[in-house]
């Protein structure tokens, strides 16, 4: 990798009409981090993800990923270059089985690198099983994706995001709508992907116990601005952060 940062965001700005959704955000991530971005509703967390992954064009500023300026790249090109987003439900083919969904994602990825490799299909089979194993979906491999529980659908989204072998994984509210058990199972999996597969992970989350249970670094956005960044306990003690959350338990 070029440079010491996997992600280096400089002076990022984005307005929707008169609303400034992102204002001069500077954010750097080293390889191997497991970090969270938090902030009240409408703080600009999803917009930030959309900007760095090429779904929105910034008005100003730059995004460097693995040392390369990707600011004007399309979302597809950024994904192929190793930045993956999970939990857009639209990624799942509801009428295919869990196994077929994951295998399809792997084949799409291999077509890029293994065009002339005749055993690609066979390889995909092994890799598919491996990903199903990692994400705990083996027992559901023959079920239609549309009939999976909310938690298993999210795990499938994760498996699809991993099929491109990302260096950086962006998770926007990975546990939204999950039971407490599903939340912990999913976040344990996220932590394991970070620890064992070396994937750098950035997630947003509203549930504070989840944030403090899993993130090793916290960044707070408020009205499009980055107001705090650091170790979770430091950020928790920050006066401005306390004010923004208006006495909520941070
Ligand atoms: N495509 C868009 N067009 C117009 N306004 C938008 C668009 N996307 C986001 N916004 C506005 O930008 C602001 C930031 O929204 P964003 O979705 O990034 O917040 P968020 O921090 O992800 O909130 P939440 O916690 O509710 O998911 C909000 O005021 C939102 O209404
Ligand atoms: Mg959001």
Coordinates of C-alpha atoms and ligand atoms in Angstrom, one line a residue:
X1 CA 0.0 0.0 0.0
X2 CA 1.1 3.5 -0.8
X3 CA 1.4 5.7 2.3
X4 CA 0.5 4.8 5.9
X5 CA -3.2 5.4 5.6
X6 CA -5.8 3.2 4.0
X7 CA -8.2 6.1 4.0
X8 CA -7.3 9.8 3.9
X9 CA -10.2 12.2 3.6
X10 CA -9.3 15.9 3.2
X11 CA -11.6 18.9 3.6
X12 CA -14.7 17.0 2.4
X13 CA -17.8 19.1 1.7
X14 CA -21.2 18.3 0.4
X15 CA -24.5 20.3 0.3
X16 CA -27.9 19.2 -0.7
X17 CA -29.7 22.4 -1.8
X18 CA -29.1 24.8 1.1
X19 CA -28.3 22.1 3.6
X20 CA -24.7 21.5 4.4
X21 CA -24.6 17.8 5.0
X22 CA -20.7 17.5 5.2
X23 CA -18.5 20.4 6.2
X24 CA -14.7 20.3 5.9
X25 CA -14.4 16.8 7.2
X26 CA -10.8 15.5 7.6
X27 CA -10.5 11.8 8.5
X28 CA -7.7 9.4 8.3
X29 CA -7.7 5.6 8.9
X30 CA -4.8 3.3 9.4
X31 CA -4.9 -0.3 8.1
X32 CA -6.4 -2.8 10.6
X33 CA -8.7 -0.3 12.4
X34 CA -12.1 -1.2 13.7
X35 CA -13.7 2.2 14.1
X36 CA -17.1 3.8 14.5
X37 CA -18.7 7.1 13.3
X38 CA -21.5 8.2 15.5
X39 CA -23.8 11.2 15.7
X40 CA -27.5 12.1 16.0
X41 CA -30.0 11.5 13.2
X42 CA -29.1 13.6 10.2
X43 CA -25.5 14.3 11.4
X44 CA -24.2 13.3 8.0
X45 CA -22.9 9.7 8.7
X46 CA -24.5 8.0 5.7
X47 CA -23.6 11.0 3.5
X48 CA -20.0 10.6 4.6
X49 CA -20.1 6.9 3.5
X50 CA -21.8 7.8 0.2
X51 CA -19.1 10.4 -0.5
X52 CA -16.1 8.1 0.2
X53 CA -17.6 5.2 -1.7
X54 CA -18.5 7.2 -4.8
X55 CA -22.3 7.2 -4.5
X56 CA -22.2 11.0 -4.1
X57 CA -19.8 13.5 -5.6
X58 CA -18.2 15.9 -3.0
X59 CA -18.5 19.6 -3.7
X60 CA -15.0 20.1 -2.4
X61 CA -12.2 18.0 -0.9
X62 CA -10.4 14.8 -1.7
X63 CA -10.6 11.1 -0.8
X64 CA -7.4 9.0 -1.0
X65 CA -7.8 5.3 -0.7
X66 CA -4.7 3.1 -0.4
X67 CA -2.7 6.2 -1.4
X68 CA -4.7 6.8 -4.6
X69 CA -6.9 9.8 -5.2
X70 CA -10.3 8.2 -5.9
X71 CA -12.3 11.4 -5.5
X72 CA -13.9 11.4 -9.0
X73 CA -14.2 7.6 -9.4
X74 CA -17.5 5.7 -9.8
X75 CA -18.8 3.6 -7.0
X76 CA -18.1 0.4 -9.1
X77 CA -14.5 1.3 -9.7
X78 CA -14.0 2.1 -6.0
X79 CA -15.6 -1.3 -5.1
X80 CA -13.3 -3.1 -7.5
X81 CA -10.3 -1.3 -6.0
X82 CA -11.2 -2.8 -2.6
X83 CA -13.7 -0.7 -0.8
X84 CA -16.9 -2.6 0.0
X85 CA -20.2 -1.4 1.6
X86 CA -22.6 -3.7 3.2
X87 CA -26.3 -3.6 4.2
X88 CA -27.9 -2.2 1.2
X89 CA -30.6 -4.8 1.1
X90 CA -30.9 -4.4 -2.7
X91 CA -27.7 -6.4 -3.1
X92 CA -29.5 -9.7 -2.2
X93 CA -31.3 -11.7 -4.8
X94 CA -34.3 -12.7 -2.8
X95 CA -35.3 -15.5 -5.2
X96 CA -31.9 -17.2 -5.1
X97 CA -30.7 -19.4 -2.3
X98 CA -28.1 -18.1 0.2
X99 CA -25.5 -20.3 -1.5
X100 CA -26.3 -19.0 -5.0
X101 CA -26.2 -15.4 -3.8
X102 CA -22.7 -15.8 -2.4
X103 CA -21.4 -17.9 -5.3
X104 CA -22.7 -15.3 -7.8
X105 CA -20.9 -12.5 -6.0
X106 CA -17.7 -14.5 -6.0
X107 CA -18.0 -15.4 -9.7
X108 CA -18.5 -11.7 -10.6
X109 CA -15.4 -10.9 -8.6
X110 CA -13.4 -13.7 -10.3
X111 CA -14.4 -12.8 -13.8
X112 CA -12.3 -9.7 -13.2
X113 CA -9.2 -11.6 -12.2
X114 CA -9.5 -15.1 -13.5
X115 CA -11.0 -14.8 -17.0
X116 CA -8.9 -17.5 -18.4
X117 CA -8.9 -19.7 -15.4
X118 CA -11.1 -22.7 -16.4
X119 CA -11.5 -24.0 -12.9
X120 CA -13.0 -20.8 -11.8
X121 CA -16.4 -22.5 -11.2
X122 CA -14.8 -25.1 -9.0
X123 CA -12.8 -22.5 -7.1
X124 CA -16.0 -20.5 -6.6
X125 CA -17.5 -23.5 -4.9
X126 CA -14.8 -23.7 -2.3
X127 CA -14.7 -20.0 -1.7
X128 CA -18.5 -19.8 -1.4
X129 CA -18.5 -22.5 1.2
X130 CA -15.7 -20.7 3.0
X131 CA -17.6 -17.5 3.1
X132 CA -20.7 -19.2 4.2
X133 CA -18.7 -20.8 7.0
X134 CA -17.1 -17.5 8.1
X135 CA -20.4 -15.7 8.2
X136 CA -22.3 -18.6 9.9
X137 CA -24.7 -19.2 7.0
X138 CA -23.8 -22.8 6.2
X139 CA -27.0 -24.2 7.6
X140 CA -29.0 -21.8 5.6
X141 CA -27.2 -22.3 2.3
X142 CA -30.2 -23.9 0.5
X143 CA -32.8 -21.4 1.8
X144 CA -34.2 -18.7 -0.4
X145 CA -32.6 -15.5 0.6
X146 CA -36.0 -13.8 0.8
X147 CA -37.1 -16.1 3.6
X148 CA -34.0 -15.6 5.8
X149 CA -34.4 -13.8 9.2
X150 CA -33.4 -10.2 9.4
X151 CA -30.1 -11.2 11.1
X152 CA -29.3 -13.8 8.5
X153 CA -30.0 -11.4 5.7
X154 CA -27.5 -9.0 7.2
X155 CA -25.0 -11.8 7.5
X156 CA -25.6 -12.5 3.8
X157 CA -25.0 -8.8 3.0
X158 CA -21.8 -9.2 4.9
X159 CA -20.8 -12.3 2.9
X160 CA -21.6 -10.5 -0.4
X161 CA -19.5 -7.5 0.7
X162 CA -16.6 -9.8 1.5
X163 CA -16.8 -11.6 -1.8
X164 CA -14.7 -8.8 -3.4
X165 CA -12.0 -9.3 -0.8
X166 CA -12.2 -5.7 0.5
X167 CA -9.4 -3.9 2.2
X168 CA -11.9 -1.5 3.7
X169 CA -15.4 -2.4 4.7
X170 CA -18.0 0.2 5.4
X171 CA -21.0 -0.8 7.5
X172 CA -23.9 1.6 7.8
X173 CA -25.9 0.6 10.8
X174 CA -25.1 -3.1 10.5
X175 CA -27.4 -4.1 13.4
X176 CA -30.4 -1.9 12.6
X177 CA -33.6 -3.9 13.3
X178 CA -31.8 -6.8 15.0
X179 CA -32.6 -8.5 18.3
X180 CA -30.0 -8.2 21.0
X181 CA -28.7 -11.7 20.3
X182 CA -28.5 -11.0 16.5
X183 CA -26.7 -7.8 17.2
X184 CA -24.0 -9.4 19.3
X185 CA -23.6 -12.3 16.9
X186 CA -23.2 -9.9 14.0
X187 CA -20.8 -7.6 15.8
X188 CA -18.8 -10.6 17.0
X189 CA -18.5 -11.6 13.4
X190 CA -17.5 -8.1 12.4
X191 CA -14.8 -8.1 15.1
X192 CA -13.5 -11.5 13.9
X193 CA -13.3 -10.3 10.2
X194 CA -11.2 -7.4 11.4
X195 CA -9.0 -9.6 13.7
X196 CA -8.6 -12.7 11.6
X197 CA -8.9 -11.5 8.0
X198 CA -7.3 -8.2 8.6
X199 CA -10.2 -6.2 7.0
X200 CA -10.2 -2.5 8.1
X201 CA -13.7 -1.7 9.2
X202 CA -15.6 1.6 9.6
X203 CA -19.2 1.4 10.9
X204 CA -22.0 3.7 12.0
X205 CA -24.2 2.7 14.9
X206 CA -26.8 4.3 17.2
X207 CA -26.7 1.7 20.0
X208 CA -24.1 3.0 22.4
X209 CA -23.3 -0.3 24.2
X210 CA -22.5 -1.7 20.7
X211 CA -20.3 1.3 19.9
X212 CA -18.4 1.1 23.1
X213 CA -18.3 -2.7 23.0
X214 CA -16.6 -3.0 19.6
X215 CA -15.1 0.2 18.3
X216 CA -11.5 0.9 19.1
X217 CA -11.8 4.5 17.9
X218 CA -14.8 6.8 17.8
X219 CA -15.5 9.8 15.6
X220 CA -18.5 12.1 16.2
X221 CA -20.3 14.0 13.5
X222 CA -22.7 16.7 14.3
X223 CA -24.5 18.8 11.7
X224 CA -22.0 17.7 9.1
X225 CA -19.0 18.6 11.1
X226 CA -16.5 16.4 12.8
X227 CA -16.5 17.4 16.5
X228 CA -14.6 14.7 18.2
X229 CA -12.2 11.9 17.3
X230 CA -10.2 9.5 19.4
X231 CA -10.3 6.6 21.9
X232 CA -13.9 5.8 23.0
X233 CA -13.3 6.8 26.6
X234 CA -11.8 10.2 25.6
X235 CA -14.7 10.9 23.2
X236 CA -17.2 9.9 25.9
X237 CA -15.7 12.5 28.2
X238 CA -15.7 15.3 25.7
X239 CA -17.9 18.2 26.7
X240 CA -19.1 19.0 23.2
X241 CA -20.1 15.4 22.6
X242 CA -22.0 15.4 25.9
X243 CA -23.9 18.6 24.8
X244 CA -24.8 17.2 21.4
X245 CA -26.3 14.1 22.9
X246 CA -28.2 16.3 25.4
X247 CA -27.8 14.2 28.4
X248 CA -28.4 10.9 26.6
X249 CA -26.3 8.1 28.0
X250 CA -23.1 8.3 25.9
Ligands
LIG1 N1 -29.9 12.6 -1.3 C1 -30.2 13.6 -0.4 N2 -30.9 14.7 -0.8 C2 -31.1 15.7 0.0 N3 -30.8 15.7 1.3 C3 -30.1 14.7 1.8 C4 -29.8 13.5 1.0 N4 -29.1 12.7 1.7 C5 -29.0 13.2 2.9 N5 -29.6 14.3 3.0 C6 -29.7 15.2 4.2 O1 -28.4 15.4 4.7 C7 -28.4 15.3 6.1 C8 -27.5 14.2 6.6 O2 -28.1 13.0 6.3 P1 -27.5 11.6 6.6 O3 -28.4 10.6 6.0 O4 -26.1 11.6 6.1 O5 -27.5 11.5 8.1 P2 -27.1 10.3 9.1 O6 -26.2 10.8 10.1 O7 -26.8 9.1 8.3 O8 -28.5 10.1 9.9 P3 -29.2 8.7 10.4 O9 -28.6 8.5 11.8 O10 -30.7 9.1 10.6 O11 -29.0 7.6 9.4 C9 -29.8 15.2 6.6 O12 -30.4 16.4 6.9 C10 -30.5 14.6 5.3 O13 -31.9 14.9 5.3
LIG2 MG1 -27.6 7.2 8.1

